[in-house]
Tab-separated table of C-alpha atoms and ligand atoms in Angstrom:
chain	number	residue	atom	x	y	z
A	8	ARG	CA	13.470	49.583	-13.436
A	9	ALA	CA	13.675	46.391	-15.347
A	10	LYS	CA	17.019	45.577	-13.705
A	11	GLN	CA	15.599	46.081	-10.272
A	12	LYS	CA	12.546	44.009	-11.127
A	13	GLY	CA	14.817	41.264	-12.315
A	14	ARG	CA	16.942	41.258	-9.285
A	15	ASN	CA	13.703	41.111	-7.119
A	16	ALA	CA	12.530	38.127	-9.010
A	17	TRP	CA	15.974	36.420	-8.425
A	18	GLU	CA	16.009	37.219	-4.814
A	19	CYS	CA	12.502	35.713	-4.580
A	20	PHE	CA	13.551	32.747	-6.380
A	21	THR	CA	16.713	32.072	-4.340
A	22	SER	CA	14.732	32.602	-1.120
A	23	ASP	CA	12.069	30.031	-2.343
A	24	ILE	CA	14.783	27.587	-2.966
A	25	ASN	CA	16.342	28.234	0.482
A	26	ASP	CA	12.932	27.792	2.037
A	27	GLU	CA	12.544	24.476	0.300
A	28	VAL	CA	15.882	23.327	1.330
A	29	ASN	CA	15.360	24.402	4.886
A	30	GLU	CA	11.921	22.749	4.951
A	31	ARG	CA	13.393	19.521	3.730
A	32	MET	CA	16.168	19.672	6.217
A	33	ALA	CA	13.709	20.244	9.050
A	34	LEU	CA	11.608	17.364	7.829
A	35	ARG	CA	14.532	15.178	7.682
A	36	ASN	CA	15.586	16.072	11.220
A	37	ASP	CA	12.051	15.538	12.450
A	38	LEU	CA	11.862	12.243	10.547
A	39	GLN	CA	15.157	10.993	12.386
A	40	GLU	CA	13.614	11.841	15.780
A	41	ALA	CA	10.434	9.993	14.659
A	42	ILE	CA	12.299	6.947	13.738
A	43	GLU	CA	14.079	6.891	17.084
A	44	ALA	CA	10.847	7.429	18.989
A	45	GLU	CA	8.957	5.200	16.612
A	46	ASN	CA	6.328	7.876	16.141
A	47	PHE	CA	4.625	5.896	13.339
A	48	GLU	CA	1.326	4.151	13.209
A	49	LEU	CA	0.033	1.651	10.693
A	50	HIS	CA	-3.473	2.122	9.544
A	51	TYR	CA	-5.165	-0.807	7.835
A	52	GLN	CA	-7.578	-0.938	4.875
A	53	PRO	CA	-9.578	-4.005	4.495
A	54	LEU	CA	-9.528	-6.053	1.079
A	55	LEU	CA	-12.799	-7.818	0.301
A	56	GLY	CA	-13.568	-10.752	-1.689
A	57	ALA	CA	-15.611	-9.582	-4.814
A	58	ARG	CA	-17.870	-12.560	-4.727
A	59	SER	CA	-17.869	-13.714	-0.997
A	60	GLY	CA	-17.954	-10.089	0.455
A	61	GLN	CA	-15.509	-11.484	3.162
A	62	VAL	CA	-12.611	-9.666	4.446
A	63	VAL	CA	-9.638	-11.401	2.767
A	64	GLY	CA	-6.876	-9.256	4.133
A	65	PHE	CA	-5.695	-5.726	4.859
A	66	GLU	CA	-3.129	-3.257	3.477
A	67	ALA	CA	-0.788	-1.729	6.073
A	68	LEU	CA	-0.491	2.040	5.253
A	69	VAL	CA	2.041	3.992	7.359
A	70	ARG	CA	1.253	7.301	8.975
A	71	TRP	CA	3.730	9.625	10.785
A	72	LYS	CA	2.388	10.780	14.062
A	73	HIS	CA	4.049	14.283	13.927
A	74	PRO	CA	4.127	16.111	17.289
A	75	ILE	CA	2.843	19.486	15.846
A	76	LYS	CA	1.490	18.685	12.268
A	77	GLY	CA	-0.564	15.603	13.333
A	78	TYR	CA	-0.895	12.459	11.164
A	79	LEU	CA	1.193	12.834	8.061
A	80	SER	CA	0.573	11.001	4.897
A	81	PRO	CA	3.114	8.585	3.521
A	82	ALA	CA	3.060	10.606	0.195
A	83	LEU	CA	4.672	13.396	2.110
A	84	PHE	CA	7.540	11.571	3.760
A	85	ILE	CA	8.165	8.348	1.994
A	86	PRO	CA	9.799	10.030	-1.043
A	87	LEU	CA	12.109	12.069	1.213
A	88	ALA	CA	12.924	8.941	3.237
A	89	GLU	CA	13.988	7.244	0.094
A	90	ASP	CA	16.248	10.086	-0.837
A	91	THR	CA	17.819	10.164	2.538
A	92	GLY	CA	18.088	6.519	3.074
A	93	GLN	CA	15.815	6.823	6.213
A	94	ILE	CA	13.313	4.440	4.295
A	95	GLY	CA	15.327	1.350	5.587
A	96	ALA	CA	14.505	2.043	9.238
A	97	ILE	CA	10.917	3.088	8.488
A	98	SER	CA	10.300	-0.036	6.297
A	99	GLU	CA	11.750	-2.408	8.971
A	100	TRP	CA	9.393	-0.851	11.579
A	101	VAL	CA	6.459	-1.228	9.290
A	102	LEU	CA	7.058	-4.801	8.556
A	103	ARG	CA	7.641	-5.859	12.060
A	104	GLN	CA	4.679	-3.840	13.233
A	105	ALA	CA	2.379	-5.299	10.651
A	106	CYS	CA	3.475	-8.965	11.399
A	107	ARG	CA	2.991	-8.229	15.150
A	108	ASP	CA	-0.603	-6.750	14.616
A	109	MET	CA	-1.695	-9.680	12.575
A	110	CYS	CA	-0.450	-12.142	15.284
A	111	ARG	CA	-2.305	-10.037	17.780
A	112	LEU	CA	-5.598	-10.257	15.844
A	113	ALA	CA	-5.235	-13.964	15.631
A	114	ALA	CA	-4.449	-14.288	19.375
A	115	GLU	CA	-7.298	-12.232	20.273
A	116	GLY	CA	-9.730	-14.224	18.240
A	117	TYR	CA	-10.410	-11.930	15.472
A	118	GLY	CA	-9.161	-14.436	12.952
A	119	HIS	CA	-6.144	-15.021	10.645
A	120	PHE	CA	-5.627	-12.390	8.114
A	121	ARG	CA	-3.067	-11.670	5.437
A	122	VAL	CA	-1.473	-8.309	5.615
A	123	SER	CA	0.005	-6.509	2.542
A	124	VAL	CA	2.974	-4.334	3.055
A	125	ASN	CA	4.224	-1.857	0.589
A	126	LEU	CA	7.940	-2.241	-0.221
A	127	SER	CA	10.175	0.479	-1.293
A	128	PRO	CA	12.627	-0.002	-4.146
A	129	LEU	CA	15.666	0.391	-1.812
A	130	GLN	CA	14.392	-2.069	0.596
A	131	PHE	CA	13.711	-4.735	-2.118
A	132	ARG	CA	17.293	-4.277	-3.502
A	133	ARG	CA	19.108	-4.447	-0.101
A	134	ALA	CA	21.608	-7.361	0.040
A	135	ASN	CA	20.140	-8.782	3.211
A	136	PHE	CA	16.494	-8.157	2.298
A	137	LEU	CA	15.392	-11.700	2.386
A	138	GLY	CA	17.403	-12.440	5.510
A	139	ASN	CA	15.825	-9.587	7.318
A	140	LEU	CA	12.417	-10.738	6.231
A	141	GLN	CA	12.929	-14.184	7.575
A	142	GLN	CA	14.075	-12.846	10.809
A	143	VAL	CA	11.167	-10.547	11.232
A	144	LEU	CA	8.811	-13.435	10.452
A	145	GLN	CA	10.629	-15.654	12.937
A	146	GLU	CA	10.709	-13.103	15.724
A	147	THR	CA	7.081	-12.054	15.359
A	148	GLY	CA	5.807	-15.552	14.746
A	149	LEU	CA	3.733	-14.655	11.725
A	150	SER	CA	3.671	-17.509	9.116
A	151	ALA	CA	4.849	-16.426	5.825
A	152	ASP	CA	1.458	-17.285	4.209
A	153	TYR	CA	-0.037	-14.408	5.983
A	154	LEU	CA	2.377	-11.848	4.413
A	155	GLU	CA	1.927	-10.235	1.106
A	156	LEU	CA	4.442	-7.675	-0.272
A	157	GLU	CA	3.307	-5.014	-2.776
A	158	LEU	CA	5.844	-4.010	-5.254
A	159	THR	CA	5.618	-1.394	-8.035
A	160	GLU	CA	6.502	-2.136	-11.719
A	161	GLY	CA	9.514	0.203	-11.409
A	162	ILE	CA	11.166	-2.072	-8.833
A	163	LEU	CA	11.088	-4.857	-11.384
A	164	MET	CA	12.132	-2.785	-14.387
A	165	THR	CA	15.705	-2.112	-13.014
A	166	ASP	CA	17.897	-5.093	-12.693
A	167	THR	CA	15.035	-7.331	-13.798
A	168	ALA	CA	17.066	-10.543	-13.443
A	169	ALA	CA	17.992	-10.003	-9.885
A	170	ALA	CA	14.460	-9.108	-9.097
A	171	ILE	CA	13.133	-12.189	-10.511
A	172	GLU	CA	15.518	-14.170	-8.372
A	173	THR	CA	14.364	-12.443	-5.246
A	174	LEU	CA	10.631	-12.990	-6.240
A	175	HIS	CA	11.349	-16.874	-6.630
A	176	CYS	CA	12.931	-16.919	-3.164
A	177	LEU	CA	9.794	-15.168	-1.820
A	178	ARG	CA	7.465	-17.638	-3.504
A	179	ASP	CA	9.601	-20.431	-2.100
A	180	MET	CA	9.212	-18.903	1.452
A	181	GLY	CA	5.500	-18.715	0.918
A	182	VAL	CA	5.215	-14.920	0.719
A	183	GLU	CA	2.711	-13.631	-1.864
A	184	VAL	CA	3.678	-10.839	-4.082
A	185	SER	CA	1.446	-8.362	-5.860
A	186	ILE	CA	2.258	-5.656	-8.322
A	187	ASP	CA	0.927	-2.336	-6.956
A	188	ASP	CA	-0.491	0.624	-9.027
A	189	PHE	CA	-0.510	-1.685	-11.970
A	190	GLY	CA	-0.827	0.067	-15.417
A	191	THR	CA	0.998	3.182	-14.351
A	192	GLY	CA	4.468	1.986	-15.349
A	193	PHE	CA	5.869	2.213	-18.767
A	194	SER	CA	6.511	-1.681	-18.896
A	195	SER	CA	5.117	-3.945	-21.464
A	196	LEU	CA	2.532	-6.437	-20.291
A	197	SER	CA	4.459	-9.366	-21.650
A	198	TYR	CA	6.975	-9.120	-18.679
A	199	LEU	CA	4.324	-10.413	-16.422
A	200	LYS	CA	4.524	-13.959	-17.737
A	201	GLN	CA	8.114	-14.253	-16.429
A	202	LEU	CA	7.315	-13.091	-13.023
A	203	PRO	CA	6.614	-15.473	-10.100
A	204	ILE	CA	3.831	-13.335	-8.658
A	205	GLY	CA	0.181	-13.979	-7.699
A	206	LYS	CA	-1.627	-10.657	-8.087
A	207	ILE	CA	-1.908	-7.370	-9.547
A	208	LYS	CA	-3.643	-4.226	-8.176
A	209	ILE	CA	-5.202	-2.038	-10.771
A	210	ASP	CA	-4.265	1.464	-10.077
A	211	ARG	CA	-6.883	3.880	-8.561
A	212	SER	CA	-6.385	6.306	-11.471
A	213	PHE	CA	-8.088	3.763	-13.906
A	214	VAL	CA	-10.863	2.780	-11.313
A	215	CYS	CA	-11.665	6.349	-10.766
A	216	ASP	CA	-13.329	6.972	-14.221
A	217	VAL	CA	-13.960	3.307	-15.128
A	218	THR	CA	-17.676	3.967	-15.539
A	219	THR	CA	-17.475	7.355	-17.272
A	220	ASN	CA	-14.320	7.051	-19.471
A	221	ARG	CA	-14.467	4.588	-22.221
A	222	HIS	CA	-10.585	4.344	-22.467
A	223	ASP	CA	-10.411	3.661	-18.729
A	224	SER	CA	-13.148	1.086	-19.020
A	225	ALA	CA	-11.402	-0.720	-21.971
A	226	ILE	CA	-8.102	-0.681	-20.265
A	227	VAL	CA	-9.522	-2.146	-17.037
A	228	GLN	CA	-11.356	-4.838	-18.912
A	229	GLY	CA	-8.183	-5.700	-20.778
A	230	ILE	CA	-5.991	-5.892	-17.650
A	231	ILE	CA	-8.575	-8.141	-15.966
A	232	SER	CA	-8.997	-10.473	-18.862
A	233	MET	CA	-5.146	-10.558	-19.559
A	234	ALA	CA	-4.366	-11.286	-15.722
A	235	HIS	CA	-6.885	-13.979	-15.551
A	236	HIS	CA	-5.333	-15.670	-18.473
A	237	LEU	CA	-2.024	-15.552	-16.820
A	238	GLY	CA	-3.529	-17.098	-13.744
A	239	LEU	CA	-3.300	-13.833	-11.647
A	240	ILE	CA	-5.726	-12.522	-8.982
A	241	VAL	CA	-6.974	-9.045	-9.728
A	242	VAL	CA	-7.409	-6.521	-7.144
A	243	ALA	CA	-9.065	-3.042	-7.843
A	244	GLU	CA	-7.925	-0.225	-5.423
A	245	GLY	CA	-9.661	3.244	-4.918
A	246	ILE	CA	-13.079	2.108	-5.322
A	247	GLU	CA	-15.479	4.971	-4.047
A	248	GLN	CA	-18.767	4.294	-5.716
A	249	ALA	CA	-21.201	1.455	-6.087
A	250	GLN	CA	-21.305	1.914	-9.777
A	251	GLN	CA	-17.436	1.273	-9.943
A	252	ARG	CA	-17.905	-1.757	-7.863
A	253	ASP	CA	-20.560	-3.108	-10.119
A	254	PHE	CA	-18.500	-2.586	-13.228
A	255	LEU	CA	-15.522	-4.292	-11.714
A	256	ALA	CA	-17.648	-7.223	-10.398
A	257	ALA	CA	-19.402	-7.700	-13.682
A	258	HIS	CA	-15.939	-7.881	-15.359
A	259	GLY	CA	-14.696	-10.418	-13.034
A	260	CYS	CA	-12.307	-8.503	-10.658
A	261	ASP	CA	-11.515	-10.675	-7.805
A	262	VAL	CA	-10.798	-8.421	-4.788
A	263	PHE	CA	-12.072	-4.911	-3.828
A	264	GLN	CA	-10.328	-2.148	-1.839
A	265	GLY	CA	-11.618	1.440	-1.465
A	266	PHE	CA	-13.254	4.014	0.677
A	267	PHE	CA	-16.611	2.791	-0.467
A	268	PHE	CA	-15.980	-0.311	1.639
A	269	ALA	CA	-13.646	0.947	4.323
A	270	ARG	CA	-11.092	3.745	4.902
A	271	PRO	CA	-7.693	2.854	6.316
A	272	MET	CA	-7.853	2.652	10.175
A	273	PRO	CA	-5.821	2.211	13.246
A	274	LEU	CA	-5.829	-1.275	14.754
A	275	GLU	CA	-8.362	-0.450	17.461
A	276	LYS	CA	-10.829	0.644	14.894
A	277	LEU	CA	-10.033	-2.227	12.765
A	278	GLN	CA	-11.045	-4.461	15.697
A	279	ASP	CA	-14.304	-2.738	16.039
A	280	TYR	CA	-14.937	-3.119	12.302
A	281	LEU	CA	-14.336	-6.753	12.699
A	282	LYS	CA	-16.437	-7.179	15.630
A	283	GLN	CA	-19.289	-5.306	13.916
A	284	ARG	CA	-19.103	-7.459	10.870
A	285	ALA	CA	-19.122	-10.505	12.856
A	286	ALA	CA	-22.172	-9.336	14.687
A	287	VAL	CA	-23.944	-8.560	11.404
A	288	LEU	CA	-23.024	-11.874	9.826
A	289	GLY	CA	-24.270	-13.564	13.083
A	290	GLN	CA	-27.640	-11.832	12.802
A	291	MET	CA	-27.953	-12.830	9.111
A	292	ALA	CA	-27.065	-16.489	9.904
A	293	ASP	CA	-29.788	-16.344	12.588
A	294	THR	CA	-32.384	-14.914	10.222
A	295	THR	CA	-31.568	-17.661	7.582
A	296	THR	CA	-31.942	-20.574	10.080
A	297	PRO	CA	-35.291	-22.088	9.300
A	298	VAL	CA	-38.003	-21.402	11.962
A	299	ASP	CA	-40.673	-24.042	12.288
B	316	C2E	P1	-0.737	2.623	-2.376
B	316	C2E	O1	0.096	1.439	-1.927
B	316	C2E	O2	-1.293	2.508	-3.740
B	316	C2E	O3	-1.926	2.599	-1.356
B	316	C2E	C1	-3.286	3.054	-1.639
B	316	C2E	C2	-3.527	4.476	-1.329
B	316	C2E	O4	-4.809	4.766	-1.790
B	316	C2E	C3	-3.460	4.812	0.203
B	316	C2E	O5	-3.034	6.087	0.428
B	316	C2E	C4	-5.116	4.657	0.494
B	316	C2E	O6	-5.327	5.355	1.646
B	316	C2E	C5	-5.530	5.288	-0.798
B	316	C2E	N1	-6.923	4.857	-1.006
B	316	C2E	C6	-7.450	3.644	-0.858
B	316	C2E	N2	-8.776	3.563	-1.186
B	316	C2E	C7	-9.127	4.723	-1.723
B	316	C2E	C8	-10.280	5.380	-2.299
B	316	C2E	O7	-11.247	4.796	-2.475
B	316	C2E	N3	-10.136	6.723	-2.651
B	316	C2E	C9	-9.006	7.443	-2.475
B	316	C2E	N4	-8.929	8.732	-2.950
B	316	C2E	N5	-7.728	6.875	-2.035
B	316	C2E	C10	-7.848	5.574	-1.594
B	316	C2E	P2	-2.123	6.476	1.454
B	316	C2E	O8	-2.304	5.645	2.744
B	316	C2E	O9	-1.909	7.930	1.520
B	316	C2E	O10	-0.697	5.960	0.814
B	316	C2E	C11	-0.137	6.439	-0.370
B	316	C2E	C12	1.127	5.667	-0.858
B	316	C2E	O11	2.191	5.717	-0.012
B	316	C2E	C13	0.750	4.118	-1.056
B	316	C2E	O12	0.045	3.967	-2.090
B	316	C2E	C14	2.166	3.637	-1.072
B	316	C2E	O13	2.623	3.626	-2.294
B	316	C2E	C15	2.894	4.464	-0.054
B	316	C2E	N6	3.011	3.896	1.270
B	316	C2E	C16	2.137	3.768	2.265
B	316	C2E	N7	2.595	3.047	3.264
B	316	C2E	C17	3.831	2.619	3.002
B	316	C2E	C18	4.792	1.945	3.591
B	316	C2E	O14	4.726	1.328	4.768
B	316	C2E	N8	5.990	1.817	2.980
B	316	C2E	C19	6.187	2.269	1.615
B	316	C2E	N9	7.352	1.975	1.052
B	316	C2E	N10	5.370	2.923	0.994
B	316	C2E	C20	4.080	3.234	1.551
B	317	MG	MG1	0.019	-0.491	-2.062
B	318	MG	MG1	-1.793	0.620	-4.730
B	319	MG	MG1	-1.900	3.544	-5.714
């Protein structure tokens, strides 16, 4: 009986693995079709100046428009795409589309905004990464000042010397670089001083409990103070509550991002959002003009 039970368990186990392998293969094939059909969409999440309240830029976040499953989150397919190498094609699409969209916003009178694009480790290490980047900027007509690249600590931890060289080239080009998900890597803080970067983004996991957990609140205060001493701009991601915003503002955080302010949205929605804000600001300007 025990033997039979064991065998059943084994059968279950292997069939689970088969399911998983099949699922991944299916997803990989679907992803290949998506790449060829460009079935992706960029959603943009506003970044706001902590003191000015102004929109200072957007983070571009990719979604896969799956024919059956609907919008799929990058958390579901970016890791797979990194394993299969499909990330290269997706990244290039993302970069080009983000640059195009910013040019379009400017051309249609919404204003000039900086766009932050997430970079995958594979993309950053590609031999012709900088050349490709130059080419995309040239083809789309976006000025390098309006592009920011978000890198994770992990990207910089492997082959640090080469990474630093690439960062210097980016700085010379005028492209801003920020460290994403800051605080989640195992790196020492001292490495920051050697990096030609402008910003860090405090990871959402610290922001989440910043008002309720004294460790998180200490970590966040420490990160902000250290970053400012190094001359870096501090962005907080994942702000969902007014209390979190207030805490971060009180401790000098420079830029806010989170559902509390705005969710990531497709370009048309972003245009509505910008129109609405312009209208509100216009009204406020009207009421502050002296009436005699
Ligand atoms: P990330 O770069 O740290 O992006 C922030 C993530 O937090 C986004 O998830 C965003 O929707 C979410 N978020 C923002 N504010 C809040 C909030 O207040 N509450 C909560 N709960 N979440 C918030 P998303 O869009 O699912 O992206 C997940 C990750 O996928 C990104 O994390 C990034 O690492 C990766 N990713 C997204 N787009 C790209 C891309 O084009 N290329 C690459 N290589 N990775 C990407
Ligand atoms: Mg990011
Ligand atoms: Mg982030
Ligand atoms: Mg994050």
